Coordinates of C-alpha atoms and ligand atoms in Angstrom, one line a residue:
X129 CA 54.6 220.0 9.2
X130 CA 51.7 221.9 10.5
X131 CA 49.7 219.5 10.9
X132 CA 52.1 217.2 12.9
X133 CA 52.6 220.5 15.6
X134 CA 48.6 220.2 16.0
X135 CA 48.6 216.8 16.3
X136 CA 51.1 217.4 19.2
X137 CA 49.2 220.6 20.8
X138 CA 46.2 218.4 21.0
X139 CA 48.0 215.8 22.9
X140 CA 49.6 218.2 25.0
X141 CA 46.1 219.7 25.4
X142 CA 44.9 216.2 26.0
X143 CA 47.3 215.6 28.7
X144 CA 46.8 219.1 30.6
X145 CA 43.3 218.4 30.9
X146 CA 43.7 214.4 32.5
X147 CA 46.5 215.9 34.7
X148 CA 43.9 217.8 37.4
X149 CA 40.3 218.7 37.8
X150 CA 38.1 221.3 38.9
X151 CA 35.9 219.1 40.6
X152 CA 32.1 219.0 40.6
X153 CA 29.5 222.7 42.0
X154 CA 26.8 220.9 44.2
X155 CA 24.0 223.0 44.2
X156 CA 20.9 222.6 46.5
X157 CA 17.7 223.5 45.2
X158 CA 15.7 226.7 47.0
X159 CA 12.2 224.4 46.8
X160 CA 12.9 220.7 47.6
X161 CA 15.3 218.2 48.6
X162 CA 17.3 218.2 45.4
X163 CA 21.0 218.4 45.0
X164 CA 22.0 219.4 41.3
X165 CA 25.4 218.4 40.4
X166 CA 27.6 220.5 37.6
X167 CA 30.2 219.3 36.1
X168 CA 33.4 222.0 35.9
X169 CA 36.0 219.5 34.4
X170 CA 35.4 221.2 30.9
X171 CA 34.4 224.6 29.6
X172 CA 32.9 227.4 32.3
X173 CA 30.4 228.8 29.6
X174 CA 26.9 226.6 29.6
X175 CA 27.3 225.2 33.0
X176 CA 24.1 223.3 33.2
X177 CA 23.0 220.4 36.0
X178 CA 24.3 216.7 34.5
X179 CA 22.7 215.2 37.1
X180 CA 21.4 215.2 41.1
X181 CA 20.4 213.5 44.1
X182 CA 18.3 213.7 46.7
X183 CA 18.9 213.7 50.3
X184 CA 17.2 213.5 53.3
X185 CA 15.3 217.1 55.3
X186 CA 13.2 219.3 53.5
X187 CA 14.1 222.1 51.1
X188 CA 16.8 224.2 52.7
X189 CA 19.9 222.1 52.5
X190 CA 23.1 223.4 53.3
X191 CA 26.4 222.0 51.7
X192 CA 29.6 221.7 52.9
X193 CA 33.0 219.5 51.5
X194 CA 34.5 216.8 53.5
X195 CA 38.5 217.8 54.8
X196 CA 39.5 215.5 52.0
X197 CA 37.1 217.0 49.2
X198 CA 36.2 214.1 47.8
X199 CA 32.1 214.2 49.9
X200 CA 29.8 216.5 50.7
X201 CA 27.7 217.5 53.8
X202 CA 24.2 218.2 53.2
X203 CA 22.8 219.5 55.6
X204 CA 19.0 220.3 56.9
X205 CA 18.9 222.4 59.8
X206 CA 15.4 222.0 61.2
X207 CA 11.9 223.9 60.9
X208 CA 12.0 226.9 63.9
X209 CA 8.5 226.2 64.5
X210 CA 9.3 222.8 65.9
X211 CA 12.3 223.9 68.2
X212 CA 14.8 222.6 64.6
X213 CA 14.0 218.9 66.2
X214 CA 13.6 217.6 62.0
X215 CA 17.3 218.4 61.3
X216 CA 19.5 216.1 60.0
X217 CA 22.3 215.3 58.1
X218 CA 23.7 213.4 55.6
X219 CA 27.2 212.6 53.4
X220 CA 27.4 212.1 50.0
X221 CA 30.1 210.9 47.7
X222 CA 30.9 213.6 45.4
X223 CA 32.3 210.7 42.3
X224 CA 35.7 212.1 41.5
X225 CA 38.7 210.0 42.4
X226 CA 42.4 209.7 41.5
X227 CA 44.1 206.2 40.6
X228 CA 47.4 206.2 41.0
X229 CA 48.6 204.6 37.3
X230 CA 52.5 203.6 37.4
X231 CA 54.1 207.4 37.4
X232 CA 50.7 209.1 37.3
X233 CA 47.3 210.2 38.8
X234 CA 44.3 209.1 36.1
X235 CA 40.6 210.7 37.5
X236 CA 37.7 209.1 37.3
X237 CA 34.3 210.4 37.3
X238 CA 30.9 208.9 38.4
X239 CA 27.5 209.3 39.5
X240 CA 27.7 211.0 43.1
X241 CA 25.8 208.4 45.6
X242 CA 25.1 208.7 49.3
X243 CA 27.0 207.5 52.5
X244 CA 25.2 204.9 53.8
X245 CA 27.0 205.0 57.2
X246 CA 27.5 208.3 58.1
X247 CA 23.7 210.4 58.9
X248 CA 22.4 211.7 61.7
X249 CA 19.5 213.5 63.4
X250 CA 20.6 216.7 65.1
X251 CA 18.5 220.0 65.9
X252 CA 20.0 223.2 64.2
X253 CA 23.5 221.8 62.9
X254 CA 25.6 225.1 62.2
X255 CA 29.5 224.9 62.8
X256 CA 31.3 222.2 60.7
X257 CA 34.4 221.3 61.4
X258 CA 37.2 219.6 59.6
X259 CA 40.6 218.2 60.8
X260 CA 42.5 215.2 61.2
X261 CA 40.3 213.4 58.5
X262 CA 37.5 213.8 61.1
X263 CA 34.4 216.4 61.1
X264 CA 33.1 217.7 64.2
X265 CA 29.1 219.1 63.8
X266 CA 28.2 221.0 66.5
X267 CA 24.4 221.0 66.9
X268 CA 23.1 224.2 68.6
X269 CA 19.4 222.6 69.7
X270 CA 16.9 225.1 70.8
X271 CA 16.3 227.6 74.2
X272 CA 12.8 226.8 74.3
X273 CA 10.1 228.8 74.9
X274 CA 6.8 227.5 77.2
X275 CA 4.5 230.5 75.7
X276 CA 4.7 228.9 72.1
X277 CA 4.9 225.2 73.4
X278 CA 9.0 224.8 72.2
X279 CA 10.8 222.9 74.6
X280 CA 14.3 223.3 75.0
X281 CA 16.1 221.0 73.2
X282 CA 19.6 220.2 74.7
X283 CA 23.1 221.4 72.3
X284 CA 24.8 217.8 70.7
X285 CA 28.3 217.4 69.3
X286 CA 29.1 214.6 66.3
X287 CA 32.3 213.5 65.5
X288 CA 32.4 211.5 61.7
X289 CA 35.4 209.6 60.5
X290 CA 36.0 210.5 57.2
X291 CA 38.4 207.6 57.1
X292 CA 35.3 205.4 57.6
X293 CA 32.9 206.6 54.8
X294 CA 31.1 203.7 53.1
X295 CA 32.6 200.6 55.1
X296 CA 30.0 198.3 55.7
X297 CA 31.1 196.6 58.6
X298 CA 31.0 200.2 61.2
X299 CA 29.9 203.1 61.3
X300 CA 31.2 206.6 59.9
X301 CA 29.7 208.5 63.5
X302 CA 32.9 207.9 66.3
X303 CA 31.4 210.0 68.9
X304 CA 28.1 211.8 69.9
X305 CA 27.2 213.5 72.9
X306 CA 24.3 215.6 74.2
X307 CA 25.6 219.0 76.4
X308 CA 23.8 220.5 78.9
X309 CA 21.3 223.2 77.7
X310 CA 21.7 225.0 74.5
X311 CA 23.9 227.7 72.8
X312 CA 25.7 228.5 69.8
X313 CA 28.8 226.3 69.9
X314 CA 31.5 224.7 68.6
X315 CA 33.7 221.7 68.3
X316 CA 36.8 220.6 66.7
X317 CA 38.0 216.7 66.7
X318 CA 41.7 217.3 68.0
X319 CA 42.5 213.5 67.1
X320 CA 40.6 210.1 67.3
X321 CA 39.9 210.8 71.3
X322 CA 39.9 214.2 71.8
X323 CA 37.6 216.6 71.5
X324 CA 37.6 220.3 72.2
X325 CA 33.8 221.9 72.8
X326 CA 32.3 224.9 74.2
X327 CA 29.9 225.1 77.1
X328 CA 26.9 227.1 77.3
X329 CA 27.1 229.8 80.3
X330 CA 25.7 228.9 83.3
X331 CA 22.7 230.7 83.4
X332 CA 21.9 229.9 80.1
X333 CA 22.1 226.1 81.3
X334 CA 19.8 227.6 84.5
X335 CA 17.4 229.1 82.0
X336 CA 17.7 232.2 84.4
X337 CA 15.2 234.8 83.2
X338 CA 15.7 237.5 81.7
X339 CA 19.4 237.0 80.8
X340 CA 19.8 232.8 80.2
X341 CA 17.5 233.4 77.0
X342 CA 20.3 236.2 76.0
X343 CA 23.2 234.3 76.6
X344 CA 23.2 232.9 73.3
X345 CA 26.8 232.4 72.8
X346 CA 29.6 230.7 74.7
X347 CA 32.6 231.8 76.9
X348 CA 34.2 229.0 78.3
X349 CA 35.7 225.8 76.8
X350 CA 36.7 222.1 77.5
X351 CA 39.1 219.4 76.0
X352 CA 37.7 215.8 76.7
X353 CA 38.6 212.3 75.7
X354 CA 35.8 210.1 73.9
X355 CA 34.8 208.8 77.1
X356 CA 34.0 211.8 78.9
X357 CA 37.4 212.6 80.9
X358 CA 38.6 216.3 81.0
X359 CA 41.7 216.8 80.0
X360 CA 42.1 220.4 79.6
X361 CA 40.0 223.4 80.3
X362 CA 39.8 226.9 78.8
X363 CA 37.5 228.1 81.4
X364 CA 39.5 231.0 83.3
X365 CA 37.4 234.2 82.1
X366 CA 40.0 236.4 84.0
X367 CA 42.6 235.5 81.8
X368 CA 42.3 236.2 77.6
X369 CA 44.4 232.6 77.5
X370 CA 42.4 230.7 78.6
X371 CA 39.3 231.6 78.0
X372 CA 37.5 233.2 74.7
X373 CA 34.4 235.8 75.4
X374 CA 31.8 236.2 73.0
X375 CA 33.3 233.1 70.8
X376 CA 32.1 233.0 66.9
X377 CA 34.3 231.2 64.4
X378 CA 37.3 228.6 64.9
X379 CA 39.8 227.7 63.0
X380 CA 41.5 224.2 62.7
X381 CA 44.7 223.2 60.9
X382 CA 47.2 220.4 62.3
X383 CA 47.2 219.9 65.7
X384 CA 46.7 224.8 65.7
X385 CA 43.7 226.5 66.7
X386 CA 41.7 229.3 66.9
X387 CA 38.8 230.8 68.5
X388 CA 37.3 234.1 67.2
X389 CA 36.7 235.8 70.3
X390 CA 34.8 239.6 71.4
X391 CA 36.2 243.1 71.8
X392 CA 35.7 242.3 75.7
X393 CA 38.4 239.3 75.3
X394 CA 40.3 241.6 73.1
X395 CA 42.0 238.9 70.2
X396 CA 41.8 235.9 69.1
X397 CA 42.0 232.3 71.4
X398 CA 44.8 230.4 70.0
X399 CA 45.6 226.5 71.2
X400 CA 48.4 224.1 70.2
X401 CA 48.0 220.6 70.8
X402 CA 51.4 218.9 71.5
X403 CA 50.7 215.0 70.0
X404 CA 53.6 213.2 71.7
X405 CA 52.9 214.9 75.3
X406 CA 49.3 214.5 74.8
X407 CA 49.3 218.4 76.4
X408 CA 47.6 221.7 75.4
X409 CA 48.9 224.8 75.6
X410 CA 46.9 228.6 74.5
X411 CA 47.5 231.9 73.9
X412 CA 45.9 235.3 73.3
X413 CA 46.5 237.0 70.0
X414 CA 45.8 240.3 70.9
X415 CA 43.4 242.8 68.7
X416 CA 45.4 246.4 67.2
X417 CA 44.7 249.5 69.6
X418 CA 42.1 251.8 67.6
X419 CA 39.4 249.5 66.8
X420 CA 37.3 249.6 69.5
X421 CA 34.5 247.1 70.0
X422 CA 35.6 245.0 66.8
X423 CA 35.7 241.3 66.7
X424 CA 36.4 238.1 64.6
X425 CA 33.8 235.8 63.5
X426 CA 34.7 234.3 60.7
X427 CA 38.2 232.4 59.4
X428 CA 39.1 231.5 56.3
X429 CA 42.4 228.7 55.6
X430 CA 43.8 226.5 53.5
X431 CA 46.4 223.7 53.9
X432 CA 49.0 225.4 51.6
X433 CA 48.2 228.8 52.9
X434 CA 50.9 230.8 54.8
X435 CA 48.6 232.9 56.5
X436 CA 45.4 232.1 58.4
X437 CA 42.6 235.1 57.3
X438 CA 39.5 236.4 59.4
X439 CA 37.2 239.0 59.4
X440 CA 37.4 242.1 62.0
X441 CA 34.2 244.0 62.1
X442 CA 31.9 246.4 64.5
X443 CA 28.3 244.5 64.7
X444 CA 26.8 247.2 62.0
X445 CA 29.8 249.1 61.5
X446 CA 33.3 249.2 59.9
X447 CA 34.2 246.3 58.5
X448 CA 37.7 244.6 58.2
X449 CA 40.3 241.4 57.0
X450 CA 43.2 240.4 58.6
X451 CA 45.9 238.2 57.9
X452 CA 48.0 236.6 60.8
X453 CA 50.3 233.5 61.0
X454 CA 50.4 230.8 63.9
X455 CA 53.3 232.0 65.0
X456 CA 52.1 235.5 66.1
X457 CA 51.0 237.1 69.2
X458 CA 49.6 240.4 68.6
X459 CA 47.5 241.5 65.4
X460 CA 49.2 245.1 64.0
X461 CA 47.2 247.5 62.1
X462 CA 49.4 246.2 59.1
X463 CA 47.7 243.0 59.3
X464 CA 44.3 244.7 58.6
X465 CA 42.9 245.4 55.4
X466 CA 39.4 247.9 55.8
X467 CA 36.2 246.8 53.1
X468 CA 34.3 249.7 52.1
X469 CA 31.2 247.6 53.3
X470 CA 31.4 243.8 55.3
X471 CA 31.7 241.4 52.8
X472 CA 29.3 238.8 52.1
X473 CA 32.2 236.1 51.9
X474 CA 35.9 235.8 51.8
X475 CA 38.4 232.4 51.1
X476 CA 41.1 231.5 49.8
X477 CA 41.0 230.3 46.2
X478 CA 41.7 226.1 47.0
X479 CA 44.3 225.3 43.8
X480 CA 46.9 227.2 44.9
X481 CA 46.1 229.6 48.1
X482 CA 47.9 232.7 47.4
X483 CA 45.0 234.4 46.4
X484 CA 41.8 235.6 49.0
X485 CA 38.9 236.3 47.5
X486 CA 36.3 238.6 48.4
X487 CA 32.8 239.2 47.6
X488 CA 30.7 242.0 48.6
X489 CA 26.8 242.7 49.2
X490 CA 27.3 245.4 46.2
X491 CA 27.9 242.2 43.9
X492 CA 32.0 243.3 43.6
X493 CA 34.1 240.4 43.2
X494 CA 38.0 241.3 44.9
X495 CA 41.0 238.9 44.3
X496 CA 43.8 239.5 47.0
X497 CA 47.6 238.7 48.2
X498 CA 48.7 239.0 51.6
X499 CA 52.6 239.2 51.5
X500 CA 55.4 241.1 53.6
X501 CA 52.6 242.4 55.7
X502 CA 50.9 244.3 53.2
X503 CA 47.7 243.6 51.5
X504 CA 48.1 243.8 47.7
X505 CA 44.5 244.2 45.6
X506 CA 44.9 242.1 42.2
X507 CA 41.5 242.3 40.7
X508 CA 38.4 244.5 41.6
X509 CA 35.3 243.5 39.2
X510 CA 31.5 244.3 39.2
X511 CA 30.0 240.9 38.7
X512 CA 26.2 241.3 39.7
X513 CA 24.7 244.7 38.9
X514 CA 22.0 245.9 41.0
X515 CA 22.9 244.1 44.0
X516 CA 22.8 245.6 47.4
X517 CA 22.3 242.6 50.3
X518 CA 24.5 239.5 50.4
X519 CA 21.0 237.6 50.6
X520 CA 20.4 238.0 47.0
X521 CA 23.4 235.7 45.8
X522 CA 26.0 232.8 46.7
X523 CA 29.8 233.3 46.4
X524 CA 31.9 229.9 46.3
X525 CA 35.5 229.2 46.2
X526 CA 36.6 226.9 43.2
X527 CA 40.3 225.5 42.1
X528 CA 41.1 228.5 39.8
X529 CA 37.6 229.5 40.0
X530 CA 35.3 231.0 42.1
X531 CA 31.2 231.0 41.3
X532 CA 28.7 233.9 42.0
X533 CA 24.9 232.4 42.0
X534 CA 22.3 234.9 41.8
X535 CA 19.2 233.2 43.8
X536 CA 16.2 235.4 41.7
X537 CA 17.7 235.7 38.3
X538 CA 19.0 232.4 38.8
X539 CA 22.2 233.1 37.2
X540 CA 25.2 231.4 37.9
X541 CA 28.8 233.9 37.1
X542 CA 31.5 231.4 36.5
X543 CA 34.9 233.3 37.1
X544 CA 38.1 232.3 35.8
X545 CA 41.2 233.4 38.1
X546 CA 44.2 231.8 36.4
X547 CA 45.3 235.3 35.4
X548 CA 44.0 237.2 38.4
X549 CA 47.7 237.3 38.8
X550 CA 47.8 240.2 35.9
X551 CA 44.6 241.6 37.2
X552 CA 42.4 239.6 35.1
X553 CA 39.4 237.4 35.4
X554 CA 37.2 235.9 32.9
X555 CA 33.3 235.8 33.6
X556 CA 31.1 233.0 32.2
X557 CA 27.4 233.5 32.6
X558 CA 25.0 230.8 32.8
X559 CA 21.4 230.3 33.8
X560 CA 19.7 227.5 35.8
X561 CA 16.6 226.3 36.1
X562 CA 15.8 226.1 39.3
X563 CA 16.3 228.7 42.4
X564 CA 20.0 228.3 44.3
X565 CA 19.7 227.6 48.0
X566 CA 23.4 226.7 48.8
X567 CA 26.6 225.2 46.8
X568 CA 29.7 224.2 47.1
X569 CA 32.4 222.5 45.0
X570 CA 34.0 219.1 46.2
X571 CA 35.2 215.7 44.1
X572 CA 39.1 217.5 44.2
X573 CA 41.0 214.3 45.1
X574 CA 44.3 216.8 46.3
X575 CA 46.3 214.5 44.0
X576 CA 44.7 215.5 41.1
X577 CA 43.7 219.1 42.0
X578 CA 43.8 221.8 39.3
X579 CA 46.3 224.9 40.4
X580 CA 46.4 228.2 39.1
X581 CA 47.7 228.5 35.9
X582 CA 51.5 229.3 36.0
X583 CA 51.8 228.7 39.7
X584 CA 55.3 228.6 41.0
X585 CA 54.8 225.9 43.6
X586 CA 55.8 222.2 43.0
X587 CA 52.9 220.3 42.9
X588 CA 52.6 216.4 41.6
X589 CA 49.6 217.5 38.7
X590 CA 52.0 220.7 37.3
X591 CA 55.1 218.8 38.2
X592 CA 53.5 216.0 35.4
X593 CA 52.1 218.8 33.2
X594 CA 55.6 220.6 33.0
X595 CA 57.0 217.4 32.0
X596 CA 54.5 216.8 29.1
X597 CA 55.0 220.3 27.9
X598 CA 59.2 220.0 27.8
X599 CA 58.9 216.7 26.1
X600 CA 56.8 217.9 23.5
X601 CA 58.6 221.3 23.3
X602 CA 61.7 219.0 22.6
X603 CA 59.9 216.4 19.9
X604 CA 58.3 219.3 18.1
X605 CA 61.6 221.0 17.6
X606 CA 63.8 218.0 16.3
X607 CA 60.9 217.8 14.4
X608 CA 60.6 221.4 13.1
X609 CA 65.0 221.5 13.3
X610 CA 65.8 218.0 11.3
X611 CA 65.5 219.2 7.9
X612 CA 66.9 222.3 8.1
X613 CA 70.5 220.6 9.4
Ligands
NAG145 C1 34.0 215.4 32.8 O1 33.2 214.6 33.7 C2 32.2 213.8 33.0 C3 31.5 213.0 34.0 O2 30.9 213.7 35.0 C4 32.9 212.8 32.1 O3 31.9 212.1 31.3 C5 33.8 213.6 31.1 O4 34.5 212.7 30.3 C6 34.8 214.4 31.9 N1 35.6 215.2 31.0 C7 37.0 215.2 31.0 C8 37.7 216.1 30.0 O5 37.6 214.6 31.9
NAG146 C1 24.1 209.3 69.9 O1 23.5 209.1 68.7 C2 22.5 208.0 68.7 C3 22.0 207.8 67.3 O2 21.4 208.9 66.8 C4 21.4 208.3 69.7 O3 20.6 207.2 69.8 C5 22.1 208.6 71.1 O4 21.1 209.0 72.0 C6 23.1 209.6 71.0 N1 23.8 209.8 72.3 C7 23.9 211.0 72.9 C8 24.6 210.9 74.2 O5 23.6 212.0 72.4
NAG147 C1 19.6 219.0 78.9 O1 20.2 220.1 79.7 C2 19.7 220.2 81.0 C3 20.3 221.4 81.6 O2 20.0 222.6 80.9 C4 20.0 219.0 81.8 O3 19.4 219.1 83.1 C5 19.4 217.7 81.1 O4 19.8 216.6 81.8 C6 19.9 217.7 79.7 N1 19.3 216.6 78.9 C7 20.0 215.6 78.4 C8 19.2 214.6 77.7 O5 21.2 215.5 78.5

């Protein structure tokens, strides 16, 4: 009898673990070109590299997942002592998909390879922006300076097709264009002609002394087609909406927007895009009274999430989250949840997005819920002693996990959230053998993507899982029950 109720634990076990995946950490390595790929479909204790690739730039690649999370982005922004003018980017396949199998996902893993039809060369690539199965790279270039022999070199804007990845007969890159002069911008791919960008500020494009090298960031924004025809602008600096001061940080979710914008603005630029019309429309969601000179920079969301999050911070001051939903107006001070010091990082865990989690420069690890207004703390946990600058380590965002690399030490701090729900996290600690420049996870097909533990939500993987565990429950007690009848 025992043995036959192991025999059927291990199958259950068997089919809990086909049923979803964690997906694959890409690290990049501190001192070359290398990417390191870990695998997290099994145990979090000895994670260790089972392979890599290398991509193109020099050591210093950043990494980013695809809106489907099935590639990466990596990423080589440029040397400053050549105005960035070596950056480039590149896509890789991350090697985890799902095939659909009569009533059921199965996931397959393989060796990650590179996109043969998506890279590019752009100076200083910084925002990354996913929606509608596109990405949209905005490429600051360079202000240039004549003293040390740096020319300018001109702001670009990429649109890739994630739909595209890997078909030989076109090309991954849809659209690229080359803006006048250079800032710190952004752009989001509305649909498969639209784009929305931001414009550098007039005398920045003038190169006007003394303030034009200032002007870093942008103010004023415009919604084109793919061949070049305005169709809305967001341009009237008079009016906080239509226009976004001081922008740093968008959001991007279907067909909604956001634009982080300055204390000056006062709140945060949000657009709707109507499909059917073809129309825009914006609005200002105005920052609480009592927090003078605070802005947001930063978002983080999640497809499932019912809140949209963002940081809302003094440059060298108080630091702030807030938690808003695309149907508000104004932010309240009930929305706003103070950090004793500005975190180092902050998203929403990706399996089931109930949970924000928040890493500070003290090397504190904080799990979150945002419900009925109210911010709820779950878990608060030391996970790097010693630490005191968010320089010294990399937080990422997992399915049910979240990873803490420690760049020096070299330690990696696996964390286990599927019962951050009862205030409890378990820590894994490995060590690599190399120094951590940047990770990220990807290779989470969303058909096969592991959930918290217990979740409530339907989902297809638990929906399956649930079913495996009744059926058994049911075998093992007619089992158990016959000869007792
Ligand atoms: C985990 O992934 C590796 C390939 O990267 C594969 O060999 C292994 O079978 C997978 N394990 C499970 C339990 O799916
Ligand atoms: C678009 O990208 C191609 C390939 O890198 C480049 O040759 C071309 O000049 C770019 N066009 C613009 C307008 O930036
Ligand atoms: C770069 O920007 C300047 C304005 O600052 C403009 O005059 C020039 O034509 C742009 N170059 C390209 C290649 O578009």
């Amino acid at each position: 009898m025992m043995k036959v109720i192991f025999l059927l634990s291990a199958a259950l076990l068997a089919s809990a673990h086909e049923d979803c995946t964690h997906g694959r950490l890409f690290v990049s390595d501190a001192d070359s070109t290398t990417v390191h790929v870990i695998d997290l479909n099994e145990s979090l204790e000895n994670l260790a590299p089972e392979s890599s690739l290398n991509v193109p730039g020099k050591a210093g690649i950043n990494l980013k997942a695809t809106g489907s999370m099935k590639e990466v982005a990596a990423m080589y922004r440029g040397d400053e002592t050549v105005g960035f003018t070596d950056g480039v980017v590149s896509f890789f396949d991350a090697g985890v998909s799902a095939i659909l199998h009569g009533d059921h996902y199965d996931i397959a893993y393989r060796a990650p390879s590179m996109i043969e039809n998506a890279g590019f060369e752009c100076a200083r690539v910084t925002h990354y922006t996913p929606h509608a199965d596109k990405i949209a790279l905005f490429c600051d270039g360079t202000y240039g300076d004549e003293a040390v022999g740096i020319d300018q070199e001109n702001s670009t804007v990429w649109v890739i097709d994630e739909t595209k990845f890997g078909d030989p007969s076109e090309s991954a890159l849809v659209f690229n264009m080359t803006l006048q002069g250079s800032h710190h911008g952004v752009a989001i791919a509305v649909d498969d002609d639209h784009i929305l960008y931001s414009l550098a500020t007039p005398d920045r494009i003038a190169r006007t002394p003394g303030i034009g090298e200032t002007e870093a960031l942008p103010s004023t924004f415009v919604i084109e087609d793919f061949e070049g025809n305005a169709i809305h602008s967001l341009d009237d600096t008079n009016d906080p909406s239509k226009s976004c001061l001081g922008f740093h940080g968008e959001w991007a979710q279907d067909n909604q927007f956001a634009l982080g914008c300055d204390d000056n603005h006062g709140g945060i630029l949000r657009v709707d895009y109507n499909p059917s019309t073809e129309t825009y429309s914006s609005f200002a969601v105005s920052y609480p009274d009592g927090f003078e000179g605070h802005r947001t920079g930063t978002f983080a969301g999640h497809s499932e999430a019912e809140h949209i999050a963002a940081n809302f911070a003094v440059s060298g001051g108080a630091s702030n989250l807030l938690a808003f939903t695309t149907d508000d107006s104004q932010i309240t001070e009930n929305m706003v949840l103070p950090l004793p010091v500005r975190q180092c990082a902050f998203a929403y865990e990706k399996g089931s997005a109930d949970h924000i989690l928040v890493f500070l420069p003290t090397g504190s690890f904080h799990v979150f819920e945002y419900h009925d207004d109210t911010w709820e703390e779950k878990v608060n946990v030391q996970v790097v002693d010693g630490m005191t600058q968010c320089s010294e380590a990399l937080f990422v965002a997992g399915f049910g996990q979240a990873f803490v690399l420690v760049k020096e030490s070299r330690v990696i701090h696996a964390i286990d959230l599927d019962h951050a729900d009862h205030g409890r996290v378990e820590i894994s600690t490995s060590t690599l053998d190399f120094t951590p420049f940047d990770a990220v996870v990807a290779g989470v097909p969303t058909e096969v993507a592991c959930e918290l533990e217990g979740h409530e939500h339907e989902h297809s993987g638990s929906a399956v899982f649930t079913y495996h565990v009744s059926f058994y429950l049911l075998l093992a007690s007619l089992i158990l029950f016959q000869p007792m009848v």
